[in-house]
mmCIF file of C-alpha atoms and ligand atoms in Angstrom:
data_model
loop_
_atom_site.group_PDB
_atom_site.id
_atom_site.type_symbol
_atom_site.label_atom_id
_atom_site.label_comp_id
_atom_site.label_asym_id
_atom_site.label_seq_id
_atom_site.Cartn_x
_atom_site.Cartn_y
_atom_site.Cartn_z
ATOM 1 C CA MET K 1 -47.156 -66.287 -40.679
ATOM 2 C CA SER K 2 -43.520 -66.183 -41.798
ATOM 3 C CA LYS K 3 -41.912 -62.823 -42.419
ATOM 4 C CA PRO K 4 -41.583 -61.677 -46.038
ATOM 5 C CA LYS K 5 -38.232 -62.288 -47.702
ATOM 6 C CA VAL K 6 -36.532 -59.036 -48.666
ATOM 7 C CA LEU K 7 -33.327 -58.447 -50.625
ATOM 8 C CA ILE K 8 -31.285 -55.249 -50.499
ATOM 9 C CA THR K 9 -28.989 -55.114 -53.527
ATOM 10 C CA ARG K 10 -26.358 -52.746 -52.013
ATOM 11 C CA ARG K 11 -25.162 -51.657 -48.553
ATOM 12 C CA TRP K 12 -27.539 -49.170 -46.922
ATOM 13 C CA PRO K 13 -26.981 -47.012 -43.807
ATOM 14 C CA GLU K 14 -26.610 -49.366 -40.836
ATOM 15 C CA SER K 15 -29.605 -48.055 -38.874
ATOM 16 C CA VAL K 16 -31.918 -48.910 -41.775
ATOM 17 C CA GLU K 17 -30.344 -52.324 -42.329
ATOM 18 C CA LEU K 18 -30.956 -53.065 -38.624
ATOM 19 C CA LYS K 19 -34.638 -52.146 -38.905
ATOM 20 C CA LEU K 20 -34.968 -54.314 -41.997
ATOM 21 C CA GLN K 21 -33.428 -57.234 -40.107
ATOM 22 C CA GLN K 22 -35.930 -56.765 -37.269
ATOM 23 C CA ARG K 23 -38.951 -56.730 -39.593
ATOM 24 C CA TYR K 24 -38.138 -59.142 -42.423
ATOM 25 C CA GLN K 25 -36.120 -62.167 -43.440
ATOM 26 C CA VAL K 26 -33.646 -59.889 -45.070
ATOM 27 C CA THR K 27 -30.601 -60.643 -47.199
ATOM 28 C CA LEU K 28 -28.018 -57.859 -47.241
ATOM 29 C CA ASN K 29 -25.062 -57.414 -49.583
ATOM 30 C CA PRO K 30 -22.144 -57.302 -47.122
ATOM 31 C CA ASP K 31 -19.417 -56.871 -49.769
ATOM 32 C CA ASP K 32 -21.544 -54.240 -51.604
ATOM 33 C CA HIS K 33 -20.844 -55.691 -55.061
ATOM 34 C CA PRO K 34 -23.069 -54.559 -57.935
ATOM 35 C CA PHE K 35 -25.465 -57.322 -58.989
ATOM 36 C CA SER K 36 -25.261 -58.945 -62.421
ATOM 37 C CA ALA K 37 -28.389 -59.433 -64.540
ATOM 38 C CA GLU K 38 -28.319 -63.107 -63.567
ATOM 39 C CA GLU K 39 -28.228 -62.289 -59.836
ATOM 40 C CA LEU K 40 -31.137 -59.865 -60.282
ATOM 41 C CA LYS K 41 -33.185 -62.516 -62.077
ATOM 42 C CA GLN K 42 -32.531 -64.991 -59.262
ATOM 43 C CA ALA K 43 -33.444 -62.326 -56.720
ATOM 44 C CA LEU K 44 -36.798 -61.822 -58.433
ATOM 45 C CA GLN K 45 -37.382 -65.579 -58.217
ATOM 46 C CA GLN K 46 -36.396 -65.918 -54.559
ATOM 47 C CA TYR K 47 -37.631 -62.817 -52.695
ATOM 48 C CA ASP K 48 -40.994 -61.202 -51.997
ATOM 49 C CA ALA K 49 -39.419 -57.759 -52.206
ATOM 50 C CA VAL K 50 -36.301 -56.650 -54.048
ATOM 51 C CA CYS K 51 -34.877 -53.216 -53.193
ATOM 52 C CA PRO K 52 -32.655 -51.995 -56.037
ATOM 53 C CA SER K 53 -30.812 -48.745 -56.616
ATOM 54 C CA VAL K 54 -29.677 -46.793 -59.650
ATOM 55 C CA CYS K 55 -26.859 -49.241 -60.432
ATOM 56 C CA ASP K 56 -29.251 -52.189 -60.908
ATOM 57 C CA SER K 57 -30.421 -52.274 -64.481
ATOM 58 C CA LEU K 58 -33.900 -53.856 -64.629
ATOM 59 C CA PRO K 59 -34.980 -54.030 -68.288
ATOM 60 C CA ALA K 60 -37.896 -56.164 -69.490
ATOM 61 C CA GLU K 61 -35.498 -59.034 -70.173
ATOM 62 C CA VAL K 62 -34.730 -59.246 -66.427
ATOM 63 C CA LEU K 63 -38.209 -58.363 -65.118
ATOM 64 C CA ASN K 64 -39.882 -60.974 -67.328
ATOM 65 C CA VAL K 65 -37.951 -63.865 -65.750
ATOM 66 C CA ALA K 66 -40.123 -66.944 -65.231
ATOM 67 C CA ASP K 67 -41.310 -68.190 -61.822
ATOM 68 C CA LYS K 68 -41.140 -64.832 -60.085
ATOM 69 C CA ARG K 69 -41.779 -64.629 -56.356
ATOM 70 C CA CYS K 70 -41.162 -60.882 -56.186
ATOM 71 C CA LYS K 71 -44.203 -58.620 -55.890
ATOM 72 C CA ILE K 72 -42.590 -55.268 -55.097
ATOM 73 C CA LEU K 73 -39.495 -53.332 -56.155
ATOM 74 C CA GLY K 74 -38.774 -50.880 -53.325
ATOM 75 C CA ASN K 75 -36.413 -48.594 -55.206
ATOM 76 C CA PHE K 76 -33.784 -46.769 -53.154
ATOM 77 C CA GLY K 77 -33.834 -43.457 -55.025
ATOM 78 C CA VAL K 78 -36.288 -41.049 -56.582
ATOM 79 C CA GLY K 79 -35.220 -41.701 -60.207
ATOM 80 C CA TYR K 80 -36.373 -44.993 -61.700
ATOM 81 C CA ASN K 81 -35.137 -44.868 -65.289
ATOM 82 C CA HIS K 82 -33.089 -48.026 -64.581
ATOM 83 C CA ILE K 83 -36.383 -49.942 -64.266
ATOM 84 C CA ASP K 84 -38.538 -50.709 -67.307
ATOM 85 C CA ILE K 85 -41.750 -49.374 -65.797
ATOM 86 C CA ALA K 86 -43.991 -50.643 -68.627
ATOM 87 C CA ALA K 87 -42.593 -54.158 -68.179
ATOM 88 C CA ALA K 88 -42.999 -53.941 -64.391
ATOM 89 C CA ARG K 89 -46.636 -52.901 -64.820
ATOM 90 C CA GLN K 90 -47.248 -55.662 -67.316
ATOM 91 C CA GLN K 91 -45.697 -58.195 -64.921
ATOM 92 C CA GLY K 92 -47.953 -56.995 -62.081
ATOM 93 C CA LEU K 93 -45.001 -55.711 -60.057
ATOM 94 C CA THR K 94 -45.479 -52.810 -57.656
ATOM 95 C CA VAL K 95 -42.707 -50.184 -57.772
ATOM 96 C CA SER K 96 -42.070 -47.477 -55.175
ATOM 97 C CA ASN K 97 -39.444 -44.695 -54.961
ATOM 98 C CA THR K 98 -38.152 -42.137 -52.445
ATOM 99 C CA PRO K 99 -39.244 -38.609 -53.435
ATOM 100 C CA GLY K 100 -38.941 -35.570 -51.194
ATOM 101 C CA VAL K 101 -36.161 -36.611 -48.833
ATOM 102 C CA LEU K 102 -33.232 -35.994 -51.180
ATOM 103 C CA THR K 103 -34.366 -32.655 -52.587
ATOM 104 C CA GLU K 104 -32.102 -30.345 -50.573
ATOM 105 C CA SER K 105 -28.972 -32.531 -50.659
ATOM 106 C CA THR K 106 -29.212 -32.976 -54.430
ATOM 107 C CA ALA K 107 -29.817 -29.251 -54.940
ATOM 108 C CA ASP K 108 -26.775 -28.625 -52.706
ATOM 109 C CA ILE K 109 -24.630 -30.795 -54.996
ATOM 110 C CA ALA K 110 -25.956 -28.957 -58.066
ATOM 111 C CA MET K 111 -24.997 -25.662 -56.408
ATOM 112 C CA THR K 112 -21.605 -27.130 -55.410
ATOM 113 C CA LEU K 113 -20.945 -28.062 -59.044
ATOM 114 C CA LEU K 114 -22.094 -24.662 -60.259
ATOM 115 C CA LEU K 115 -19.704 -22.912 -57.869
ATOM 116 C CA MET K 116 -16.829 -25.301 -58.586
ATOM 117 C CA SER K 117 -17.249 -24.984 -62.333
ATOM 118 C CA ALA K 118 -17.665 -21.195 -62.245
ATOM 119 C CA ARG K 119 -14.713 -20.602 -59.924
ATOM 120 C CA ARG K 120 -12.525 -23.401 -61.307
ATOM 121 C CA GLY K 121 -12.408 -25.130 -57.916
ATOM 122 C CA ALA K 122 -11.312 -28.607 -59.010
ATOM 123 C CA GLU K 123 -8.697 -27.189 -61.367
ATOM 124 C CA GLY K 124 -7.279 -25.012 -58.568
ATOM 125 C CA ASP K 125 -7.150 -27.985 -56.222
ATOM 126 C CA ARG K 126 -5.228 -29.969 -58.860
ATOM 127 C CA LEU K 127 -2.792 -27.090 -59.350
ATOM 128 C CA VAL K 128 -1.984 -26.849 -55.647
ATOM 129 C CA ARG K 129 -1.613 -30.627 -55.236
ATOM 130 C CA SER K 130 0.633 -30.894 -58.296
ATOM 131 C CA GLY K 131 3.172 -28.521 -56.737
ATOM 132 C CA GLY K 132 2.797 -26.351 -59.838
ATOM 133 C CA TRP K 133 1.436 -23.274 -58.040
ATOM 134 C CA SER K 134 4.067 -20.555 -58.229
ATOM 135 C CA GLY K 135 2.156 -18.094 -56.045
ATOM 136 C CA TRP K 136 -0.553 -15.491 -56.331
ATOM 137 C CA CYS K 137 -0.693 -13.287 -59.411
ATOM 138 C CA PRO K 138 -3.350 -10.857 -60.625
ATOM 139 C CA THR K 139 -4.302 -12.786 -63.751
ATOM 140 C CA GLN K 140 -4.133 -16.358 -62.479
ATOM 141 C CA MET K 141 -7.113 -18.668 -62.939
ATOM 142 C CA MET K 142 -9.615 -15.909 -63.484
ATOM 143 C CA SER K 143 -13.160 -17.154 -63.564
ATOM 144 C CA SER K 144 -16.836 -16.175 -63.753
ATOM 145 C CA ASP K 145 -19.108 -14.505 -61.224
ATOM 146 C CA VAL K 146 -21.971 -16.449 -59.746
ATOM 147 C CA THR K 147 -23.675 -13.705 -57.738
ATOM 148 C CA GLY K 148 -26.177 -11.854 -59.891
ATOM 149 C CA ALA K 149 -25.762 -14.177 -62.889
ATOM 150 C CA THR K 150 -28.618 -15.905 -64.747
ATOM 151 C CA LEU K 151 -29.455 -19.538 -64.009
ATOM 152 C CA GLY K 152 -31.626 -21.535 -66.425
ATOM 153 C CA LEU K 153 -33.289 -24.710 -65.175
ATOM 154 C CA ILE K 154 -34.463 -27.490 -67.463
ATOM 155 C CA GLY K 155 -37.210 -29.196 -65.494
ATOM 156 C CA PHE K 156 -38.746 -27.344 -62.548
ATOM 157 C CA GLY K 157 -39.681 -29.997 -60.019
ATOM 158 C CA ARG K 158 -38.716 -30.237 -56.367
ATOM 159 C CA ILE K 159 -34.922 -30.336 -56.849
ATOM 160 C CA ALA K 160 -34.854 -27.566 -59.461
ATOM 161 C CA GLN K 161 -36.976 -25.332 -57.245
ATOM 162 C CA ALA K 162 -34.724 -26.015 -54.243
ATOM 163 C CA MET K 163 -31.686 -25.091 -56.319
ATOM 164 C CA ALA K 164 -33.449 -21.984 -57.608
ATOM 165 C CA GLY K 165 -34.149 -20.983 -53.988
ATOM 166 C CA LYS K 166 -30.475 -21.292 -53.033
ATOM 167 C CA ALA K 167 -29.345 -19.506 -56.188
ATOM 168 C CA HIS K 168 -31.885 -16.676 -56.001
ATOM 169 C CA HIS K 169 -32.004 -15.999 -52.269
ATOM 170 C CA GLY K 170 -28.376 -16.904 -51.556
ATOM 171 C CA PHE K 171 -26.625 -15.589 -54.653
ATOM 172 C CA GLY K 172 -29.063 -13.074 -56.096
ATOM 173 C CA MET K 173 -29.318 -15.070 -59.309
ATOM 174 C CA LYS K 174 -31.986 -14.451 -61.910
ATOM 175 C CA ILE K 175 -34.012 -17.629 -62.496
ATOM 176 C CA LEU K 176 -35.299 -18.869 -65.856
ATOM 177 C CA TYR K 177 -36.943 -22.244 -66.360
ATOM 178 C CA VAL K 178 -38.460 -24.565 -68.918
ATOM 179 C CA LYS K 179 -41.261 -26.868 -67.841
ATOM 180 C CA PRO K 180 -44.149 -28.431 -69.782
ATOM 181 C CA SER K 181 -46.787 -26.802 -67.537
ATOM 182 C CA PRO K 182 -46.650 -23.526 -65.559
ATOM 183 C CA ALA K 183 -45.253 -23.812 -62.024
ATOM 184 C CA ASP K 184 -47.102 -22.926 -58.813
ATOM 185 C CA PRO K 185 -47.629 -19.113 -58.812
ATOM 186 C CA ALA K 186 -46.460 -18.664 -55.203
ATOM 187 C CA THR K 187 -43.160 -20.439 -55.974
ATOM 188 C CA VAL K 188 -42.684 -18.428 -59.143
ATOM 189 C CA ALA K 189 -43.333 -15.183 -57.249
ATOM 190 C CA ASP K 190 -40.927 -16.125 -54.447
ATOM 191 C CA LEU K 191 -38.148 -16.885 -56.936
ATOM 192 C CA GLN K 192 -39.127 -14.163 -59.397
ATOM 193 C CA ALA K 193 -38.698 -16.985 -61.907
ATOM 194 C CA ILE K 194 -39.458 -16.514 -65.589
ATOM 195 C CA ARG K 195 -40.805 -19.407 -67.661
ATOM 196 C CA CYS K 196 -39.304 -19.704 -71.151
ATOM 197 C CA ASN K 197 -41.251 -21.118 -74.075
ATOM 198 C CA ASN K 198 -38.678 -23.772 -74.817
ATOM 199 C CA VAL K 199 -35.070 -24.846 -74.315
ATOM 200 C CA GLU K 200 -33.958 -23.023 -77.493
ATOM 201 C CA GLN K 201 -35.323 -19.739 -76.206
ATOM 202 C CA MET K 202 -33.762 -20.136 -72.750
ATOM 203 C CA LEU K 203 -30.221 -21.357 -73.497
ATOM 204 C CA PRO K 204 -28.792 -18.175 -75.111
ATOM 205 C CA GLN K 205 -29.859 -16.128 -72.056
ATOM 206 C CA CYS K 206 -28.132 -18.256 -69.408
ATOM 207 C CA ASP K 207 -24.793 -17.961 -67.641
ATOM 208 C CA TYR K 208 -25.481 -21.332 -66.006
ATOM 209 C CA VAL K 209 -27.793 -24.128 -67.150
ATOM 210 C CA SER K 210 -28.778 -26.858 -64.691
ATOM 211 C CA LEU K 211 -30.579 -30.068 -65.690
ATOM 212 C CA HIS K 212 -33.404 -31.374 -63.501
ATOM 213 C CA CYS K 213 -35.587 -33.458 -65.797
ATOM 214 C CA PRO K 214 -36.048 -37.231 -65.407
ATOM 215 C CA GLY K 215 -33.837 -39.588 -67.416
ATOM 216 C CA GLY K 216 -35.130 -42.106 -69.944
ATOM 217 C CA ALA K 217 -36.080 -42.289 -73.606
ATOM 218 C CA GLU K 218 -37.979 -38.978 -73.684
ATOM 219 C CA THR K 219 -35.069 -36.851 -72.481
ATOM 220 C CA ARG K 220 -32.188 -38.834 -74.006
ATOM 221 C CA HIS K 221 -29.629 -36.380 -75.473
ATOM 222 C CA LEU K 222 -31.915 -33.426 -74.801
ATOM 223 C CA ILE K 223 -28.645 -31.503 -74.589
ATOM 224 C CA ASN K 224 -27.051 -32.265 -77.948
ATOM 225 C CA ALA K 225 -24.495 -30.565 -80.210
ATOM 226 C CA GLU K 226 -27.103 -28.206 -81.653
ATOM 227 C CA ARG K 227 -28.347 -26.991 -78.295
ATOM 228 C CA LEU K 228 -24.815 -26.676 -76.894
ATOM 229 C CA ARG K 229 -24.187 -24.231 -79.754
ATOM 230 C CA LEU K 230 -26.994 -22.044 -78.380
ATOM 231 C CA MET K 231 -25.200 -21.565 -75.059
ATOM 232 C CA LYS K 232 -22.972 -18.553 -74.443
ATOM 233 C CA PRO K 233 -19.211 -19.287 -74.715
ATOM 234 C CA SER K 234 -18.996 -18.100 -71.085
ATOM 235 C CA ALA K 235 -21.756 -20.423 -69.862
ATOM 236 C CA HIS K 236 -21.547 -23.573 -67.717
ATOM 237 C CA LEU K 237 -23.674 -26.728 -67.858
ATOM 238 C CA ILE K 238 -24.555 -28.547 -64.614
ATOM 239 C CA ASN K 239 -25.969 -32.074 -64.614
ATOM 240 C CA THR K 240 -27.220 -33.765 -61.454
ATOM 241 C CA ALA K 241 -30.179 -35.419 -63.229
ATOM 242 C CA ARG K 242 -29.200 -38.396 -65.383
ATOM 243 C CA GLY K 243 -26.178 -38.866 -67.641
ATOM 244 C CA ASP K 244 -28.085 -39.752 -70.772
ATOM 245 C CA VAL K 245 -29.839 -36.358 -70.811
ATOM 246 C CA VAL K 246 -26.556 -35.071 -72.323
ATOM 247 C CA ASP K 247 -24.799 -36.355 -75.442
ATOM 248 C CA SER K 248 -21.363 -36.970 -73.880
ATOM 249 C CA GLN K 249 -19.385 -36.703 -77.108
ATOM 250 C CA ALA K 250 -21.091 -33.419 -78.032
ATOM 251 C CA LEU K 251 -20.366 -31.997 -74.579
ATOM 252 C CA ILE K 252 -16.730 -33.114 -74.705
ATOM 253 C CA ASP K 253 -16.332 -31.415 -78.111
ATOM 254 C CA ALA K 254 -17.948 -28.200 -76.839
ATOM 255 C CA LEU K 255 -15.707 -28.145 -73.742
ATOM 256 C CA ARG K 256 -12.553 -28.987 -75.705
ATOM 257 C CA GLU K 257 -13.253 -26.278 -78.304
ATOM 258 C CA ARG K 258 -14.211 -23.852 -75.494
ATOM 259 C CA ARG K 259 -17.610 -23.261 -77.090
ATOM 260 C CA ILE K 260 -18.870 -23.318 -73.493
ATOM 261 C CA ALA K 261 -16.757 -22.408 -70.448
ATOM 262 C CA GLY K 262 -17.303 -25.420 -68.240
ATOM 263 C CA ALA K 263 -19.432 -28.317 -67.072
ATOM 264 C CA GLY K 264 -20.133 -29.691 -63.618
ATOM 265 C CA LEU K 265 -21.272 -33.305 -63.740
ATOM 266 C CA ASP K 266 -22.512 -35.714 -61.080
ATOM 267 C CA VAL K 267 -24.036 -38.247 -63.492
ATOM 268 C CA TYR K 268 -22.845 -39.869 -66.726
ATOM 269 C CA GLU K 269 -23.894 -41.999 -69.633
ATOM 270 C CA ASN K 270 -22.886 -45.621 -68.916
ATOM 271 C CA GLU K 271 -22.122 -44.829 -65.298
ATOM 272 C CA PRO K 272 -19.578 -45.575 -63.826
ATOM 273 C CA LYS K 273 -17.711 -46.088 -67.121
ATOM 274 C CA LEU K 274 -17.883 -42.481 -68.207
ATOM 275 C CA HIS K 275 -16.574 -41.358 -71.580
ATOM 276 C CA PRO K 276 -12.755 -41.161 -71.172
ATOM 277 C CA GLY K 277 -12.796 -37.849 -73.068
ATOM 278 C CA PHE K 278 -13.997 -36.100 -69.884
ATOM 279 C CA LEU K 279 -10.946 -37.102 -67.872
ATOM 280 C CA SER K 280 -8.413 -34.831 -69.566
ATOM 281 C CA LEU K 281 -10.643 -31.744 -69.670
ATOM 282 C CA GLU K 282 -9.597 -29.069 -67.172
ATOM 283 C CA ASN K 283 -12.973 -27.366 -67.617
ATOM 284 C CA ALA K 284 -15.024 -30.400 -66.559
ATOM 285 C CA THR K 285 -15.732 -30.849 -62.836
ATOM 286 C CA LEU K 286 -16.526 -34.502 -62.202
ATOM 287 C CA LEU K 287 -18.224 -35.932 -59.111
ATOM 288 C CA PRO K 288 -19.131 -39.610 -58.584
ATOM 289 C CA HIS K 289 -22.968 -39.379 -58.361
ATOM 290 C CA LEU K 290 -22.973 -37.795 -54.896
ATOM 291 C CA GLY K 291 -26.331 -35.968 -55.163
ATOM 292 C CA SER K 292 -28.025 -37.624 -52.210
ATOM 293 C CA ALA K 293 -24.884 -38.844 -50.445
ATOM 294 C CA THR K 294 -25.307 -37.356 -46.970
ATOM 295 C CA ILE K 295 -25.813 -39.615 -43.952
ATOM 296 C CA ALA K 296 -29.167 -38.011 -43.118
ATOM 297 C CA THR K 297 -30.473 -38.191 -46.686
ATOM 298 C CA ARG K 298 -29.410 -41.773 -47.373
ATOM 299 C CA THR K 299 -30.953 -42.788 -44.024
ATOM 300 C CA ALA K 300 -34.186 -40.980 -44.915
ATOM 301 C CA MET K 301 -34.210 -42.719 -48.300
ATOM 302 C CA GLY K 302 -33.902 -46.090 -46.552
ATOM 303 C CA GLU K 303 -36.731 -45.123 -44.170
ATOM 304 C CA LYS K 304 -38.891 -44.271 -47.193
ATOM 305 C CA VAL K 305 -38.310 -47.722 -48.658
ATOM 306 C CA LEU K 306 -39.204 -49.220 -45.266
ATOM 307 C CA ALA K 307 -42.457 -47.242 -45.157
ATOM 308 C CA ASN K 308 -43.379 -48.408 -48.642
ATOM 309 C CA LEU K 309 -42.624 -52.058 -47.847
ATOM 310 C CA GLU K 310 -44.610 -51.823 -44.624
ATOM 311 C CA ALA K 311 -47.649 -50.408 -46.420
ATOM 312 C CA PHE K 312 -47.376 -52.996 -49.171
ATOM 313 C CA PHE K 313 -47.196 -56.004 -46.831
ATOM 314 C CA ALA K 314 -50.024 -54.581 -44.684
ATOM 315 C CA GLY K 315 -52.212 -54.258 -47.774
ATOM 316 C CA ARG K 316 -52.346 -50.441 -47.472
ATOM 317 C CA GLU K 317 -51.846 -47.886 -50.247
ATOM 318 C CA LEU K 318 -48.177 -47.038 -50.722
ATOM 319 C CA PRO K 319 -46.909 -43.565 -49.805
ATOM 320 C CA ASP K 320 -44.724 -43.442 -52.922
ATOM 321 C CA ARG K 321 -46.186 -45.697 -55.579
ATOM 322 C CA VAL K 322 -44.711 -45.451 -59.088
ATOM 323 C CA VAL K 323 -46.680 -48.435 -60.419
HETATM 324 C C1 LIG Y 401 -29.278 -41.921 -55.599
HETATM 325 C C2 LIG Y 401 -30.471 -40.549 -57.372
HETATM 326 O O1 LIG Y 401 -28.020 -41.857 -55.056
HETATM 327 O O2 LIG Y 401 -32.456 -40.809 -56.141
HETATM 328 C C3 LIG Y 401 -31.935 -40.751 -57.242
HETATM 329 O O3 LIG Y 401 -32.604 -40.838 -58.286
HETATM 330 O O4 LIG Y 401 -29.969 -40.348 -58.407
HETATM 331 C C4 LIG Y 401 -29.587 -40.592 -56.164
HETATM 332 O O5 LIG Y 401 -30.163 -39.882 -55.124
HETATM 333 C C5 LIG Y 401 -29.380 -43.128 -56.450
HETATM 334 O O6 LIG Y 401 -30.308 -43.049 -57.451
HETATM 335 C C6 LIG Y 401 -29.729 -44.280 -55.586
HETATM 336 O O7 LIG Y 401 -30.353 -45.310 -56.264
#
């Protein structure tokens, strides 16, 4: 029997690409260019498995292409809001993702952004590089304390809980959260976390707010102008979830008018073409979607995709089935 044909849409860690080459008739993307909608449609027609990532938009219009050969989308990433899941289901496509292996690295980036935003890290770096630093003085670049402050989490899944652990046990932070259903009692006890009734109730109490809900239609612009007005003027907003959870223009206005102190962002609406308004804001710390970007994590994500493909082609239940 010939080996299944597999397409990887972007470069993956070399060790995983090698394993893919040993197991499948695999096509890699040596120049790492992002695929166009047309290329994705052709991929669905030519391969048994297509392995996309967050930069591959797969709406119904692409997934519904005629004469599909593809049976499985082995997504490289835990978030799958770039895939129209209803259309995939309707087309009989299997979809898998990579939960669990990127929890700590993404929580680390959220904590990095919180610290950078609180302590004005990126701004300080720019000052030194610009040659504009005239030396230490008692009132220069004063900032906000992290230790002992209150952190509010919107969404309380794996990544939020990992961040809460770092914040509470490492920095003595008080943890608040909003989640549709109560969290596991042992976790709540360990973090001494307090569940708030809703976002409106939580926001005014927080020194830092970190977003950990999934992206997509249900959470689009969950942080809007109205809710930004509920935050303390000294508070910071951290987003490592998905860009469209925040109304960019509303956040830019709030930062510009200093209605909140700062924002630390790893994700953006219309990534990578973020709203240009962010670029001139000293109080916005901007990272290029680095949440899971450690060698170990990206390798583990690739291994997860491999495990899902292996199960699928062996006719076994998938470890990480979305659809
Ligand atoms: C990835 C992520 O870098 O897993 C996710 O959902 O946002 C990041 O870890 C990216 O999505 C890879 O597709």
